[in-house]
Every structure is written in structure tokens, then in C-alpha cells.
Short mmCIF file of C-alpha atoms in Angstrom, two decimals:
data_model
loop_
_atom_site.label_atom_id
_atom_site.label_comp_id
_atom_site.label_asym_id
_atom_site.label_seq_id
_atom_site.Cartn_x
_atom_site.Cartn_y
_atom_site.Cartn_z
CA UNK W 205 0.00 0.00 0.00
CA UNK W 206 1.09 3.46 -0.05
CA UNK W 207 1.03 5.87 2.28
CA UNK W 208 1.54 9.65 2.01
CA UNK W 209 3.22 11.56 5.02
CA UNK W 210 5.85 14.64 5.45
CA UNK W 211 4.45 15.51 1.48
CA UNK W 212 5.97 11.99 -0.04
CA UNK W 213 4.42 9.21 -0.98
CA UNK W 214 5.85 5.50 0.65
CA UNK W 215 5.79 2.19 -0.29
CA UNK W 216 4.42 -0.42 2.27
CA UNK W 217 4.34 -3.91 2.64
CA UNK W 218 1.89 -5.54 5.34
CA UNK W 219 1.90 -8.62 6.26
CA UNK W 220 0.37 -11.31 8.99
CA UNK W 221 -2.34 -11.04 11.46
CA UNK W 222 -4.70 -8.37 11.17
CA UNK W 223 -4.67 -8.28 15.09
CA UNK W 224 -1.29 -8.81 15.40
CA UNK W 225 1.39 -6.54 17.41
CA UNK W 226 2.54 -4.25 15.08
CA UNK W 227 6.45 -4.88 13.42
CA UNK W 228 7.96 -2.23 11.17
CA UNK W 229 10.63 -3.30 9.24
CA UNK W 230 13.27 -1.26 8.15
CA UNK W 231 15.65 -2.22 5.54
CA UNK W 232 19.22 -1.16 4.48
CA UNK W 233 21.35 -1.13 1.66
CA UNK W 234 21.22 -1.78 -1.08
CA UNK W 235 18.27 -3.50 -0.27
CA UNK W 236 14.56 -3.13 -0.13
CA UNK W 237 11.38 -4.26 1.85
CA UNK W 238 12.09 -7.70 0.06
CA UNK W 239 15.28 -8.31 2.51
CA UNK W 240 12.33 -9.14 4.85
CA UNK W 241 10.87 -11.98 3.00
CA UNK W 242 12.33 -14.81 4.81
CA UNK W 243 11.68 -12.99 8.36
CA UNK W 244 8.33 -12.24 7.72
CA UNK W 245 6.39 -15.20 7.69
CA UNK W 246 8.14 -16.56 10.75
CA UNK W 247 6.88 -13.53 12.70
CA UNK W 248 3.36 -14.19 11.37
CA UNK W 249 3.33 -17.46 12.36
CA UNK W 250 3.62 -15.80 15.91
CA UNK W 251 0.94 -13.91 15.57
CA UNK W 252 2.78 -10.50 14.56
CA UNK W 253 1.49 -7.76 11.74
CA UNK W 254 4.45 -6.77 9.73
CA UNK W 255 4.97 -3.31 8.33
CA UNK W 256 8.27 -2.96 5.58
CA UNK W 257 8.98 0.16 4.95
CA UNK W 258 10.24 1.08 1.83
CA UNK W 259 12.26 4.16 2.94
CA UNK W 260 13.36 7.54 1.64
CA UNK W 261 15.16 7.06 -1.28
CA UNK W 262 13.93 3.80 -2.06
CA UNK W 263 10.19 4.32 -2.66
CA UNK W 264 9.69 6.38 -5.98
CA UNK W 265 7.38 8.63 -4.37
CA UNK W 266 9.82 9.62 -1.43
CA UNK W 267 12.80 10.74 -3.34
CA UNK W 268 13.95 14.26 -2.77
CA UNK W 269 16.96 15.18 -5.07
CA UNK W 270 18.30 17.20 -2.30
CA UNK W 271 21.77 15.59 -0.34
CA UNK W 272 20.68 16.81 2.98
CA UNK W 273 17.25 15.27 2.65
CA UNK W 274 18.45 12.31 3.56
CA UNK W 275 20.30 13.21 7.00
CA UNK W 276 19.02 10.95 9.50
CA UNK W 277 16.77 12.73 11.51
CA UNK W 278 14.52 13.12 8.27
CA UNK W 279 14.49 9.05 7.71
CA UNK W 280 13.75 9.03 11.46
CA UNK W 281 10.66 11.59 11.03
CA UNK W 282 9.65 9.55 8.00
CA UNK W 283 8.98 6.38 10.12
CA UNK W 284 7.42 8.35 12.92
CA UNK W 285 5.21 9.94 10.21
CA UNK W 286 4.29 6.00 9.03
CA UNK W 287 2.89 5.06 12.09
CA UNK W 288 0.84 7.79 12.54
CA UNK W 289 -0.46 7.68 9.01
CA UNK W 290 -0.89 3.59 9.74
CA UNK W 291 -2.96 4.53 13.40
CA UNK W 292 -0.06 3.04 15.62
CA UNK W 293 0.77 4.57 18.82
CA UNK W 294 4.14 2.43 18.64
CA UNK W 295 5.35 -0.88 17.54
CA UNK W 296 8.08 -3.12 17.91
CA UNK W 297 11.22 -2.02 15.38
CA UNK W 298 13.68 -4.70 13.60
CA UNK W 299 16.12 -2.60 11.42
CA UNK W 300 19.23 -4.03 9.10
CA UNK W 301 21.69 -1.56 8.18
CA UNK W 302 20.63 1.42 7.68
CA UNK W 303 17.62 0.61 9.00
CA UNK W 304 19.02 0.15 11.84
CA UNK W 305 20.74 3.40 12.14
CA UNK W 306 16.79 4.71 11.96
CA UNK W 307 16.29 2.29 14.90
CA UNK W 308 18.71 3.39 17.44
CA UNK W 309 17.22 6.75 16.38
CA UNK W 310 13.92 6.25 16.79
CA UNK W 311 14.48 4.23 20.22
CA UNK W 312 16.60 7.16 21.29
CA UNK W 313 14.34 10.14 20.15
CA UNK W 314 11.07 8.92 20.20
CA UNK W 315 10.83 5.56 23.26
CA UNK W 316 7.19 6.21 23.24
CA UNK W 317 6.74 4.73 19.74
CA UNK W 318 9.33 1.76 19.90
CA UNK W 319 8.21 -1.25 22.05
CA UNK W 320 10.74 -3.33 21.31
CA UNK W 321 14.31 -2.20 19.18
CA UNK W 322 16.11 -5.25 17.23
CA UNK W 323 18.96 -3.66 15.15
CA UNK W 324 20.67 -5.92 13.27
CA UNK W 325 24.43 -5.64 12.01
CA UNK W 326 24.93 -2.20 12.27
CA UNK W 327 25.63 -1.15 16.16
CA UNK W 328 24.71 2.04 18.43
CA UNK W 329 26.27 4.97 16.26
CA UNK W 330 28.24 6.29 19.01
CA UNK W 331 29.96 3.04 19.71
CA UNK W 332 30.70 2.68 15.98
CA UNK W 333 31.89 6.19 16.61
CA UNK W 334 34.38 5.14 19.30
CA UNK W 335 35.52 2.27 17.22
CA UNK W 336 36.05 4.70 14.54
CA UNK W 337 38.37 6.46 16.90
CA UNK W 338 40.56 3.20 18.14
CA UNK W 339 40.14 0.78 15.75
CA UNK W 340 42.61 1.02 12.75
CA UNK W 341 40.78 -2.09 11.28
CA UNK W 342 37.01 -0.80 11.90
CA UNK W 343 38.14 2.25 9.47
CA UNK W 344 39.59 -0.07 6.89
CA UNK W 345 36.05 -1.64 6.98
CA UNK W 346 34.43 1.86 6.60
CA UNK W 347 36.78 2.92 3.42
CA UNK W 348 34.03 2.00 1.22
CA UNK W 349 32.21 5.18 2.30
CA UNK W 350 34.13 7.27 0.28
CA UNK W 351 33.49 5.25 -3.27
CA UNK W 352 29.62 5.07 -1.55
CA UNK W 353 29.96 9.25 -1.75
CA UNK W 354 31.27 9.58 -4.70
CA UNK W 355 30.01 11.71 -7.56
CA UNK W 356 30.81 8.31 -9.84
CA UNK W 357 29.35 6.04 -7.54
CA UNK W 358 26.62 5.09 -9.54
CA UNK W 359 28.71 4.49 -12.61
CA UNK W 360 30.94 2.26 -10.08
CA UNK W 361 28.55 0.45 -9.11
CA UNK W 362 26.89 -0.41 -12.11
CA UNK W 363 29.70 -1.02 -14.20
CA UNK W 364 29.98 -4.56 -15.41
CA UNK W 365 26.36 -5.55 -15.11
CA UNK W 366 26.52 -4.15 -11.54
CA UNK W 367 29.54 -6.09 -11.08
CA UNK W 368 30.55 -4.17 -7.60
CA UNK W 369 27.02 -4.89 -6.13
CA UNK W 370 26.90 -8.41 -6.59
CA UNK W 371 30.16 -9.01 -4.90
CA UNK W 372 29.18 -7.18 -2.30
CA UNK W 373 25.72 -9.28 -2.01
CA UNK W 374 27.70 -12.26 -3.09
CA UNK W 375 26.95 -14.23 0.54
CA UNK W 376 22.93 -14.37 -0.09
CA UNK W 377 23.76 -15.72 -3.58
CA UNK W 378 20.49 -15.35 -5.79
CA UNK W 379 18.86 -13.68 -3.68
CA UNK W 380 20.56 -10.69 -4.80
CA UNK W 381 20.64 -10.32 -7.71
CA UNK W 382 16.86 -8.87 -7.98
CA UNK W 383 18.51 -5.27 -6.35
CA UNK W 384 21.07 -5.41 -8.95
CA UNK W 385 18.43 -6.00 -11.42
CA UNK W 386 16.22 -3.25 -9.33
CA UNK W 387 18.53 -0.38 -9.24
CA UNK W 388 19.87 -1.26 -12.93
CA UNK W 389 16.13 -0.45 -14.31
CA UNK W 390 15.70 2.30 -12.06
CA UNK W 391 19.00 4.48 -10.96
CA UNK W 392 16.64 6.83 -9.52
CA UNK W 393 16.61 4.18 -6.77
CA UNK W 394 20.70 3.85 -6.32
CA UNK W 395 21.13 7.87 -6.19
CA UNK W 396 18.44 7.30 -3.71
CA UNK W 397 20.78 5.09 -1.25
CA UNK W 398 23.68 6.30 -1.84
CA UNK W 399 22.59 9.79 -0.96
CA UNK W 400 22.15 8.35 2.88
CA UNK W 401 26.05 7.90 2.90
CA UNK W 402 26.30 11.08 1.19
CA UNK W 403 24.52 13.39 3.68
CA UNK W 404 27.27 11.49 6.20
CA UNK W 405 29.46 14.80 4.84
CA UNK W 406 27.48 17.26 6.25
CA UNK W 407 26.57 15.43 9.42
CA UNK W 408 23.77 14.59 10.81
CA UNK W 409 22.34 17.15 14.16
CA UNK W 410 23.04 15.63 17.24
CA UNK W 411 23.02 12.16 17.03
CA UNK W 412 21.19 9.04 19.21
CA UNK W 413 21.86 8.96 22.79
CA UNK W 414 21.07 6.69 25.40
CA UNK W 415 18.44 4.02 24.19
CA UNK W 416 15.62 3.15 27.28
CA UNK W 417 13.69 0.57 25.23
CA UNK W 418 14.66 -3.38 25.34
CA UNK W 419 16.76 -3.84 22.98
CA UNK W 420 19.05 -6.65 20.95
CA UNK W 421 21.85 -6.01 18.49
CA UNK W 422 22.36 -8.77 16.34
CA UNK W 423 25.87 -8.70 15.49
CA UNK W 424 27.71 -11.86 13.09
CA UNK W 425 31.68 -12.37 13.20
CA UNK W 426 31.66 -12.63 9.24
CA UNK W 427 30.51 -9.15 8.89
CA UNK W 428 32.83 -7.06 7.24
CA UNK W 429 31.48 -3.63 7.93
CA UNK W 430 31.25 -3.83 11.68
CA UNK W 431 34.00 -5.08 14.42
CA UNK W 432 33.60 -6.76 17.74
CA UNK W 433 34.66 -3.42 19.68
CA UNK W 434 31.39 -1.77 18.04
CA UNK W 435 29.61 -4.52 18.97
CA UNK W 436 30.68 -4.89 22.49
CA UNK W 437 30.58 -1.60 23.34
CA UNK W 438 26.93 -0.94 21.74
CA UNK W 439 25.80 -2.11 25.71
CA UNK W 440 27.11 0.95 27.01
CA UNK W 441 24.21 3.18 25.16
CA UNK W 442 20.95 0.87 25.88
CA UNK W 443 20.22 1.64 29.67
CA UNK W 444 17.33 -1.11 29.46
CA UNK W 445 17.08 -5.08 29.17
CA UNK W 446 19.60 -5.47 26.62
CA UNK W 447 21.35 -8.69 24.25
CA UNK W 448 24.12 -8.83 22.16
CA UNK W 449 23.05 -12.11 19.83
CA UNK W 450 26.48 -12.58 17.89
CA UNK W 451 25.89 -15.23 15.16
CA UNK W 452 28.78 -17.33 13.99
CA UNK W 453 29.78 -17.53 10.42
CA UNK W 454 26.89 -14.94 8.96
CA UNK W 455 28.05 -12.20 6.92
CA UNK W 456 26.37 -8.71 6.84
CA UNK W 457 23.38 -9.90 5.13
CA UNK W 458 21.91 -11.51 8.58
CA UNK W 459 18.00 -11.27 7.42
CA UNK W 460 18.57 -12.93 4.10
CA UNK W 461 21.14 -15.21 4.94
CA UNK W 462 19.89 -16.37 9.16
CA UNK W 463 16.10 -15.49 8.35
CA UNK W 464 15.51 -18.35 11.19
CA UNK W 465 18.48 -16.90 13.72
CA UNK W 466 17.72 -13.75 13.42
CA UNK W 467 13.19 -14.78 14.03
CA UNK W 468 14.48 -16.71 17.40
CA UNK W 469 16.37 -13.30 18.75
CA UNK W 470 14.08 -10.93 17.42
CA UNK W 471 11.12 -12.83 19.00
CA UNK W 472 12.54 -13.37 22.18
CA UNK W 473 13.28 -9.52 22.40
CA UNK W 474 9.16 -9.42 21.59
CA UNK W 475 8.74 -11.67 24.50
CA UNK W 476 7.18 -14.73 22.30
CA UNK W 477 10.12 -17.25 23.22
#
């Protein structure tokens, strides 16, 4: 369905239970609502309604050709806009990626509309921050930013039948090569997500603080983006029940490629395990 809010026009998928407690699923890059498909139906057999979100960038109706429209406080209004236009006082949040930057966000800014916070792979910003500072190896992992910001990006990335993307989504095999395919027909869609690590430049205002929701990071030791000092010292920003779930031999791609794993933790942060 679509739904119009903040004067743009979103893409969402429902899915489950019409009953159900309310999920909204936020995806990453450069990925879509579809990174959800294998999580979904495991939360609906638990009686959950799922929400994806196709988010800024990604939904032809929500992409504003301005950089700094895509700073994260605006994804993070966008999702708080959702809800309201879907009648939800709050719901529980699983977010991969960059949807999970827009997690710790939301659970930071706005408690009152996040029962629950699962962020997968990507860790509290401001211990990815510190890791930033110490870790030597956590910014060889980030280097890829600056091709991501790139005024040739899209021309990287699509060279060679998207050559650059599939190697990067190489781990969930088939799976990806429908967002190759996606972005290939429509480059509006790339600019789109590549403009999220491009407003990285100017900054974003403040940032997420302390998070007072119950919360799990889902962290995998074959991730190459994140290391296990971002991971371990996520903990110190979640001053609420918290869990680190770290999943052995899972790459980045944890929703696509531990669908199953990553149901068990994100329903026992719901509280139906």
C-alpha cells in the first residue's frame, strides 16, 4: 500500500495477522522491503502484523533530489510519520543496516513509539563512533564510504552488469541479484541510497543517545562492515534489558542469509520465546 506523510508518498508492505502486534521493518542497503521476505512469515506465524517500509530514497514517491534530505533525523521523522499515518501509537522495530541506524534513532528520540528495538548488524552509532576512533581495522572496513559518496558512484557500481554490487551481495547468492536488477532499471533508486552515505558529509544534528527501550543487536563475526569493539561496546548506550546475539559464520546480510536466527532473537526480544 502506499502511504503519504511529510508531502511523499511511501511504499508499504503488510503482512500477517490483522490483530497482530505491530512490526515495522526497516531495511538497508542496497536492499529493499524484500530483505524481509524470509523474516516475515516466521513472525506471522507468531501472531505478529508486519509493516516494511520502503524508505526515503527507495520508494519512488519519497525521493527528494536534495543531499541533505536524507540526513538521519529526516528518515527518522519519516517512520514516525508512518505510524501515525498507519494509526499506531508504537510498535516493535527490527532494522538491518541502515535501517538500523533509523532504529537506534527512533528508540533514542522517540521511546514512546518503539516497544521493542532489534537492530541488526549495524551497532549504536556512538559506539561505531568510538571504534572509529581506536580501531585502525574498523576504518579499513568503513573505506568503502568514500566510493559510496562519490560523484561516480553510480557508474561504479553499475559497471559490469553491476559487477561491484553483486560481490558485495555475493553471501545471499540469488537472492541478490533482484537489487542489482532493481537499481539497474531504475538508478533513480541507487542515487536514492547512496545519498544516505552522502549526507554522512554534512553530518547529521546531534546524534542518538542513550536508548531506554529493550533492545538486541544482532551482530555476526563474518561481517565485514562492523567489528567486535562496536559490537561490544553498543551495551554501554541501551540503559534497558539489553542482548548482544552474535551469530557465527553470517556475513552482513543476517536477514537474508539467518532469516531463522535472526526470528528466534528478534522474538525473544518481543517476548514470544
Amino acid at each position: 500500500m502506499e502511504i503519504k506523510a511529510r508531502g511523499l508518498t511511501f511504499d508499504v508492505y503488510e503482512g500477517g495477522p490483522s490483530d497482530g502486534a505491530p512490526v515495522l521493518l526497516l531495511h538497508g542497503f542496497p536492499q529493499d522491503h524484500r530483505e524481509f521476505d524470509l523474516l516475515a512469515p516466521k513472525l506471522h506465524e507468531r501472531g505478529l502484523r508486519t509493516y516494511a517500509l520502503d524508505q526515503r530514497g527507495t520508494s519512488p514517491g519519497a525521493r527528494p533530489s536534495e543531499v541533505s534530505a536524507y540526513r538521519l533525523h529526516e528518515p527518522t521523522a519519516d517512520a514516525v510519520a508512518v505510524l501515525d499515518a498507519l494509526g499506531l501509537e508504537s510498535a516493535h522495530v527490527i532494522g538491518h543496516d541502515w535501517g538500523a541506524i533509523v532504529g537506534w534513532w527512533l528508540a533514542s528520540g522517540h521511546p514512546d513509539r518503539v516497544r521493542t528495538l532489534t537492530a541488526v548488524s549495524v551497532p549504536h552509532p556512538k559506539a561505531l563512533g568510538l571504534a572509529l576512533r581506536v580501531r585502525a581495522t574498523q576504518r579499513a572496513r568503513m573505506s568503502y564510504f568514500k566510493v559510496f559518496q562519490s560523484p561516480v558512484a553510480e557508474r561504479l557500481l553499475l559497471a559490469r552488469d553491476g559487477a561491484m554490487l553483486r560481490a558485495m551481495l555475493k553471501p545471499i547468492g540469488q537472492r541478490g541479484d533482484k537489487y542489482v536488477e532493481s537499481m539497474r532499471d531504475d538508478p533513480g533508486r541507487l542515487t536514492g541510497g547512496l545519498n544516505w552515505y552522502r549526507a554522512v558529509q554534512g553530518g547529521a544534528p546531534g546524534g542518538p543517545g542513550i536508548v531506554r527501550v529493550p533492545t538486541t543487536y544482532v551482530w555476526s563475526d563474518r561481517d565485514g562492515v562492523v567489528t567486535l569493539t562496536a559490537a561490544l561496546r553498543t551495551r554501554d548506550w541501551v540503559d534497558a534489558d539489553y542482548q548482544l546475539v552474535a551469530m557465527k559464520g553470517v556475513s552482513h546480510w543476517v536477514p537474508e542469509q539467518a532469516a531463522t536466527a535472526l526470528a528466534d532473537a528478534a522474538l525473544s526480544r518481543i517476548g514470544l520465546v
